[in-house]
Every structure is written in structure tokens, then in C-alpha cells.
GROMACS .gro file of C-alpha atoms in nm:
model
  253
    1MET     CA    1  22.273   0.514  -5.769
    2LEU     CA    2  22.261   0.848  -5.954
    3LYS     CA    3  22.560   0.749  -6.167
    4ARG     CA    4  22.381   0.428  -6.268
    5ALA     CA    5  22.076   0.634  -6.362
    6HIS     CA    6  22.286   0.866  -6.577
    7ASP     CA    7  22.455   0.571  -6.746
    8ALA     CA    8  22.109   0.423  -6.823
    9GLY     CA    9  22.008   0.741  -7.006
   10VAL     CA   10  21.814   0.916  -6.730
   11GLY     CA   11  21.878   1.288  -6.767
   12VAL     CA   12  21.645   1.428  -6.503
   13VAL     CA   13  21.512   1.292  -6.172
   14LEU     CA   14  21.220   1.434  -5.977
   15SER     CA   15  21.273   1.325  -5.618
   16ILE     CA   16  20.951   1.294  -5.419
   17GLY     CA   17  20.953   1.495  -5.098
   18ILE     CA   18  20.709   1.338  -4.856
   19GLY     CA   19  20.964   1.160  -4.636
   20GLU     CA   20  20.826   0.950  -4.355
   21GLY     CA   21  20.605   1.243  -4.261
   22PRO     CA   22  20.577   1.622  -4.279
   23ALA     CA   23  20.892   1.676  -4.071
   24GLU     CA   24  21.097   1.517  -4.350
   25MET     CA   25  20.938   1.670  -4.661
   26GLY     CA   26  21.241   1.891  -4.716
   27GLN     CA   27  21.479   1.598  -4.760
   28ALA     CA   28  21.431   1.574  -5.138
   29LEU     CA   29  21.539   1.937  -5.175
   30ALA     CA   30  21.842   1.864  -4.958
   31ILE     CA   31  21.939   1.583  -5.197
   32CYS     CA   32  21.906   1.821  -5.492
   33ARG     CA   33  22.135   2.073  -5.327
   34GLU     CA   34  22.391   1.807  -5.242
   35PHE     CA   35  22.422   1.647  -5.586
   36ASN     CA   36  22.315   1.901  -5.850
   37GLY     CA   37  22.595   2.024  -6.071
   38ARG     CA   38  22.817   1.722  -6.028
   39PRO     CA   39  22.941   1.582  -6.359
   40GLY     CA   40  22.804   1.249  -6.478
   41LEU     CA   41  22.483   1.270  -6.274
   42PRO     CA   42  22.124   1.355  -6.372
   43ARG     CA   43  21.973   1.696  -6.307
   44LEU     CA   44  21.766   1.674  -5.989
   45TYR     CA   45  21.442   1.844  -5.894
   46ALA     CA   46  21.227   1.794  -5.585
   47SER     CA   47  20.866   1.794  -5.478
   48ALA     CA   48  20.714   1.856  -5.136
   49GLY     CA   49  20.383   1.748  -4.992
   50VAL     CA   50  20.193   1.565  -4.721
   51TYR     CA   51  20.094   1.206  -4.802
   52PRO     CA   52  19.725   1.120  -4.751
   53HIS     CA   53  19.776   0.919  -4.432
   54ASN     CA   54  19.987   1.198  -4.279
   55THR     CA   55  19.717   1.462  -4.325
   56PRO     CA   56  19.614   1.442  -3.954
   57GLU     CA   57  19.960   1.586  -3.878
   58MET     CA   58  19.893   1.899  -4.083
   59ASP     CA   59  19.888   2.217  -3.878
   60ASP     CA   60  19.976   2.580  -3.946
   61ALA     CA   61  20.347   2.510  -3.909
   62VAL     CA   62  20.338   2.220  -4.157
   63LEU     CA   63  20.142   2.428  -4.408
   64ALA     CA   64  20.386   2.717  -4.372
   65ARG     CA   65  20.675   2.476  -4.425
   66LEU     CA   66  20.510   2.339  -4.739
   67ASP     CA   67  20.450   2.688  -4.872
   68GLY     CA   68  20.814   2.779  -4.811
   69LEU     CA   69  20.942   2.468  -4.988
   70LEU     CA   70  20.718   2.526  -5.291
   71ALA     CA   71  20.867   2.874  -5.320
   72ASP     CA   72  21.210   2.724  -5.394
   73PRO     CA   73  21.280   2.706  -5.770
   74GLU     CA   74  21.413   2.349  -5.740
   75VAL     CA   75  21.085   2.231  -5.583
   76ILE     CA   76  20.879   2.209  -5.898
   77ALA     CA   77  20.575   2.013  -5.776
   78CYS     CA   78  20.349   1.957  -5.477
   79GLY     CA   79  20.317   1.591  -5.391
   80GLU     CA   80  20.264   1.324  -5.366
   81ILE     CA   81  19.924   1.418  -5.232
   82GLY     CA   82  19.579   1.270  -5.278
   83LEU     CA   83  19.357   0.995  -5.138
   84ASP     CA   84  19.439   0.645  -5.016
   85TYR     CA   85  19.143   0.429  -4.919
   86TYR     CA   86  19.334   0.102  -4.963
   87HIS     CA   87  19.531   0.118  -4.638
   88GLU     CA   88  19.374   0.185  -4.302
   89GLY     CA   89  19.487   0.523  -4.177
   90ALA     CA   90  19.360   0.879  -4.188
   91PRO     CA   91  18.980   0.917  -4.205
   92HIS     CA   92  18.862   0.985  -4.558
   93ASP     CA   93  18.718   1.327  -4.476
   94VAL     CA   94  19.051   1.429  -4.318
   95GLN     CA   95  19.236   1.315  -4.629
   96ARG     CA   96  19.007   1.519  -4.852
   97ALA     CA   97  19.036   1.830  -4.636
   98GLY     CA   98  19.415   1.796  -4.630
   99LEU     CA   99  19.423   1.753  -5.007
  100ILE     CA  100  19.215   2.067  -5.064
  101ARG     CA  101  19.437   2.274  -4.837
  102GLN     CA  102  19.747   2.161  -5.024
  103LEU     CA  103  19.582   2.236  -5.358
  104GLU     CA  104  19.528   2.592  -5.239
  105ILE     CA  105  19.895   2.629  -5.148
  106ALA     CA  106  20.014   2.470  -5.473
  107ALA     CA  107  19.786   2.694  -5.675
  108ALA     CA  108  19.918   3.007  -5.504
  109ARG     CA  109  20.275   2.894  -5.582
  110LYS     CA  110  20.177   2.786  -5.936
  111ARG     CA  111  20.311   2.434  -5.888
  112PRO     CA  112  20.166   2.127  -6.063
  113ILE     CA  113  20.061   1.844  -5.833
  114LEU     CA  114  20.158   1.477  -5.805
  115ILE     CA  115  19.851   1.271  -5.720
  116HIS     CA  116  19.843   0.943  -5.527
  117CYS     CA  117  19.505   0.772  -5.559
  118ARG     CA  118  19.442   0.419  -5.441
  119PRO     CA  119  19.099   0.269  -5.371
  120LYS     CA  120  19.033  -0.068  -5.219
  121ASP     CA  121  19.050  -0.349  -5.472
  122GLY     CA  122  18.741  -0.357  -5.692
  123GLU     CA  123  18.615  -0.016  -5.577
  124THR     CA  124  18.630   0.329  -5.735
  125ASP     CA  125  18.522   0.558  -5.451
  126ALA     CA  126  18.868   0.709  -5.403
  127TRP     CA  127  18.881   0.803  -5.771
  128ASP     CA  128  18.525   0.937  -5.763
  129HIS     CA  129  18.603   1.156  -5.464
  130LEU     CA  130  18.937   1.264  -5.613
  131PHE     CA  131  18.786   1.377  -5.941
  132GLY     CA  132  18.518   1.566  -5.753
  133VAL     CA  133  18.783   1.758  -5.558
  134LEU     CA  134  18.996   1.824  -5.866
  135GLU     CA  135  18.704   1.945  -6.076
  136GLU     CA  136  18.610   2.201  -5.814
  137HIS     CA  137  18.946   2.304  -5.670
  138TRP     CA  138  19.211   2.232  -5.936
  139ARG     CA  139  19.076   2.243  -6.292
  140PRO     CA  140  19.030   2.622  -6.278
  141THR     CA  141  19.403   2.670  -6.210
  142GLY     CA  142  19.505   2.511  -6.541
  143LEU     CA  143  19.822   2.384  -6.374
  144GLY     CA  144  19.768   2.013  -6.428
  145GLY     CA  145  19.987   1.750  -6.271
  146VAL     CA  146  20.085   1.385  -6.271
  147MET     CA  147  19.876   1.081  -6.185
  148HIS     CA  148  20.151   0.900  -5.999
  149CYS     CA  149  20.198   0.524  -6.032
  150PHE     CA  150  19.876   0.491  -6.228
  151GLY     CA  151  19.691   0.165  -6.169
  152ALA     CA  152  19.330   0.226  -6.268
  153GLY     CA  153  19.131   0.179  -6.589
  154TRP     CA  154  19.085   0.370  -6.911
  155ASP     CA  155  18.795   0.580  -6.776
  156GLU     CA  156  19.018   0.716  -6.498
  157ALA     CA  157  19.304   0.772  -6.742
  158ARG     CA  158  19.077   0.959  -6.983
  159ARG     CA  159  18.939   1.180  -6.706
  160SER     CA  160  19.293   1.252  -6.590
  161LEU     CA  161  19.396   1.359  -6.940
  162ASP     CA  162  19.085   1.578  -6.965
  163LEU     CA  163  19.196   1.755  -6.645
  164GLY     CA  164  19.538   1.829  -6.794
  165PHE     CA  165  19.726   1.554  -6.613
  166LEU     CA  166  20.000   1.329  -6.739
  167VAL     CA  167  19.946   0.960  -6.663
  168SER     CA  168  20.261   0.805  -6.516
  169PHE     CA  169  20.338   0.434  -6.530
  170ALA     CA  170  20.574   0.250  -6.294
  171GLY     CA  171  20.747  -0.087  -6.309
  172ASN     CA  172  20.431  -0.282  -6.230
  173VAL     CA  173  20.320  -0.230  -6.591
  174THR     CA  174  20.579  -0.497  -6.679
  175TYR     CA  175  20.434  -0.765  -6.448
  176PRO     CA  176  20.276  -1.074  -6.606
  177LYS     CA  177  19.940  -1.017  -6.435
  178ALA     CA  178  19.923  -0.649  -6.537
  179GLN     CA  179  19.771  -0.696  -6.882
  180ALA     CA  180  19.479  -0.467  -6.796
  181LEU     CA  181  19.725  -0.188  -6.715
  182ARG     CA  182  19.917  -0.252  -7.038
  183ASP     CA  183  19.586  -0.225  -7.223
  184VAL     CA  184  19.542   0.123  -7.074
  185ALA     CA  185  19.898   0.218  -7.168
  186ALA     CA  186  19.833   0.105  -7.526
  187ARG     CA  187  19.549   0.359  -7.558
  188MET     CA  188  19.746   0.654  -7.424
  189PRO     CA  189  19.840   0.950  -7.644
  190LEU     CA  190  20.216   1.000  -7.654
  191ASP     CA  191  20.179   1.354  -7.521
  192GLY     CA  192  20.001   1.226  -7.209
  193VAL     CA  193  20.250   0.968  -7.078
  194LEU     CA  194  20.526   0.968  -6.818
  195VAL     CA  195  20.742   0.691  -6.673
  196GLU     CA  196  20.859   0.660  -6.312
  197THR     CA  197  21.002   0.422  -6.059
  198ASP     CA  198  20.796   0.452  -5.739
  199ALA     CA  199  21.131   0.360  -5.587
  200PRO     CA  200  21.214   0.171  -5.376
  201TRP     CA  201  20.903  -0.029  -5.474
  202LEU     CA  202  20.775  -0.184  -5.798
  203ALA     CA  203  21.101  -0.272  -5.971
  204PRO     CA  204  21.038  -0.387  -6.332
  205VAL     CA  205  20.994  -0.758  -6.384
  206GLU     CA  206  21.357  -0.838  -6.470
  207ASN     CA  207  21.464  -0.681  -6.139
  208ARG     CA  208  21.155  -0.773  -5.939
  209GLY     CA  209  21.236  -0.831  -5.575
  210LYS     CA  210  21.525  -0.586  -5.579
  211ARG     CA  211  21.519  -0.232  -5.449
  212ASN     CA  212  21.394  -0.019  -5.735
  213GLU     CA  213  21.604   0.276  -5.851
  214PRO     CA  214  21.595   0.538  -6.129
  215ALA     CA  215  21.816   0.342  -6.370
  216PHE     CA  216  21.541   0.081  -6.399
  217VAL     CA  217  21.297   0.332  -6.548
  218ALA     CA  218  21.447   0.251  -6.888
  219GLN     CA  219  21.300  -0.099  -6.861
  220THR     CA  220  20.957   0.042  -6.781
  221ALA     CA  221  20.982   0.282  -7.074
  222LEU     CA  222  21.065  -0.004  -7.309
  223ALA     CA  223  20.753  -0.194  -7.198
  224ILE     CA  224  20.532   0.111  -7.253
  225ALA     CA  225  20.688   0.171  -7.595
  226GLU     CA  226  20.597  -0.185  -7.690
  227CYS     CA  227  20.239  -0.126  -7.576
  228LEU     CA  228  20.217   0.184  -7.794
  229GLY     CA  229  20.393   0.033  -8.093
  230VAL     CA  230  20.676   0.288  -8.097
  231ASP     CA  231  21.048   0.248  -8.044
  232ALA     CA  232  21.211   0.327  -7.714
  233GLY     CA  233  21.378   0.641  -7.848
  234GLU     CA  234  21.047   0.790  -7.957
  235LEU     CA  235  20.892   0.722  -7.618
  236ALA     CA  236  21.195   0.867  -7.438
  237GLU     CA  237  21.169   1.183  -7.646
  238ALA     CA  238  20.797   1.211  -7.579
  239THR     CA  239  20.816   1.160  -7.202
  240THR     CA  240  21.102   1.409  -7.178
  241LYS     CA  241  20.903   1.672  -7.369
  242ASN     CA  242  20.597   1.600  -7.155
  243PHE     CA  243  20.793   1.647  -6.833
  244PHE     CA  244  20.950   1.975  -6.943
  245ARG     CA  245  20.620   2.108  -7.076
  246LEU     CA  246  20.424   2.030  -6.759
  247PHE     CA  247  20.676   2.186  -6.525
  248GLY     CA  248  20.763   2.480  -6.750
  249LEU     CA  249  21.129   2.385  -6.774
  250ARG     CA  250  21.373   2.432  -7.058
  251GLY     CA  251  21.480   2.124  -7.253
  252GLY     CA  252  21.824   2.017  -7.359
  253VAL     CA  253  21.830   1.675  -7.191
   0.00000   0.00000   0.00000
């Protein structure tokens, strides 16, 4: 899978470290340590965090584990964390409290955050609550982050940019019924965009129904480039620069 990503032009992969729960949030780092440095593969980085619906499992041991993972130089982000009101699961107040606690840890470790935000269809309360938390607890850090698998409207995208976030689009931007999302992508500044997979979900339309993987991100990037009226190479250069700038990494990919 990593070889296919490299062959498709993917130079760096950020592997999301939430696992199936807090006990597994170190698995992304383990993958980095196993495969980094091998020829013909992308450079790997990891994140670590507690997903919104796992926040009831957070205790002192989980928080200490998260803090320890974020101290590792290969763990460059905290996430994905945030609010999910779409699925039934953790109470909303527990999700918000868990988010705030993780923001405190990420801030102390100077790690940008990867935000998952999903309201119920037709509602905006999750976004409203998220922006309230970020304005109070995250804007002052100046660390920014990524709005993962963005699926909201232009108002939410604009507020994200104002908070110093990159807005990241996944394969669903290529779907026939996703014109509203493509309209948002078309209004994005080049220095505010990222592309991602959300693997194993949301494979781009030409691979829809298959397990998504990093190689497919090139198809998503092409669709976003078309929305913005630029060529694929220009978008690839922009998203690469955006990634390295946000995470304070050196270029060369």
C-alpha cells in the first residue's frame, strides 16, 4: 500500500492515531517506526488523540499516554479530536470536556490539532459548539490545525481559516451529489487547502466502493485543482507547502 502511494506521487503520509480506542492510539507511531527509512516509500508521521465517542474512556492514564505520545518527534499532531453529534454515542458535554482537556495537552506540547466535526444532517450545533471551544481554548495558542474531512459550508470554512486552520478535503468531494462541497473548494485560497483520504472510507468516485488508500489522494487533488482552476502540479505544490508550514517541518518532498 505504501509503495503504491509513493508511485502515485505521495511523498508524506500522516497516519491518524486514534485506533479503535485510546488503548490503540500508539499504533500509528508503531507503523512509522516500522516503515520509515525504507527506500521507495513515503515519509511517515503520526498523530495521537481520543476520538469524540471515546472520550468517556479518558482517565488520568489515557491522558498521560497521550501526553507521552505527543512528546515523540514523529507524532506531529493531536487528533483526530472534536465533536460528533451525528452518531449516537458519548454525551455532548462529555465530548466537549474531553476535547478541551486534549487541547490543553496539545498546547503544552505545541502540537497542531486535527479536528473531526460532524453535526446531524441539516444542523450546525456541533460546529457552533466547536468554534466556541476553539475561540476560547485554542486561538490564543496560535498553533492552528486541520479541519479533517471537511463537509460543511463556506461560513464554516471561512471561520476555520480565520482560526489558522487548513481545510482538508477527502474523496467525497468527487461524488456526483457533492456539488455544494465543490463550491466551497472553489472559493478556498491555495494556502488554506489540504487533501486527504479518510481511509479506509470515502474512496474517490473512480474507486468508490473499494477500500480507500493513500495512493488515491491524487484523484482527490485533481478534482480540487479543477474546482480552483489550477493544474494538478500547482495544487500538489501548494498542499505540500501548507502541510510543512503547519507542522513546522522542512520541505524537500
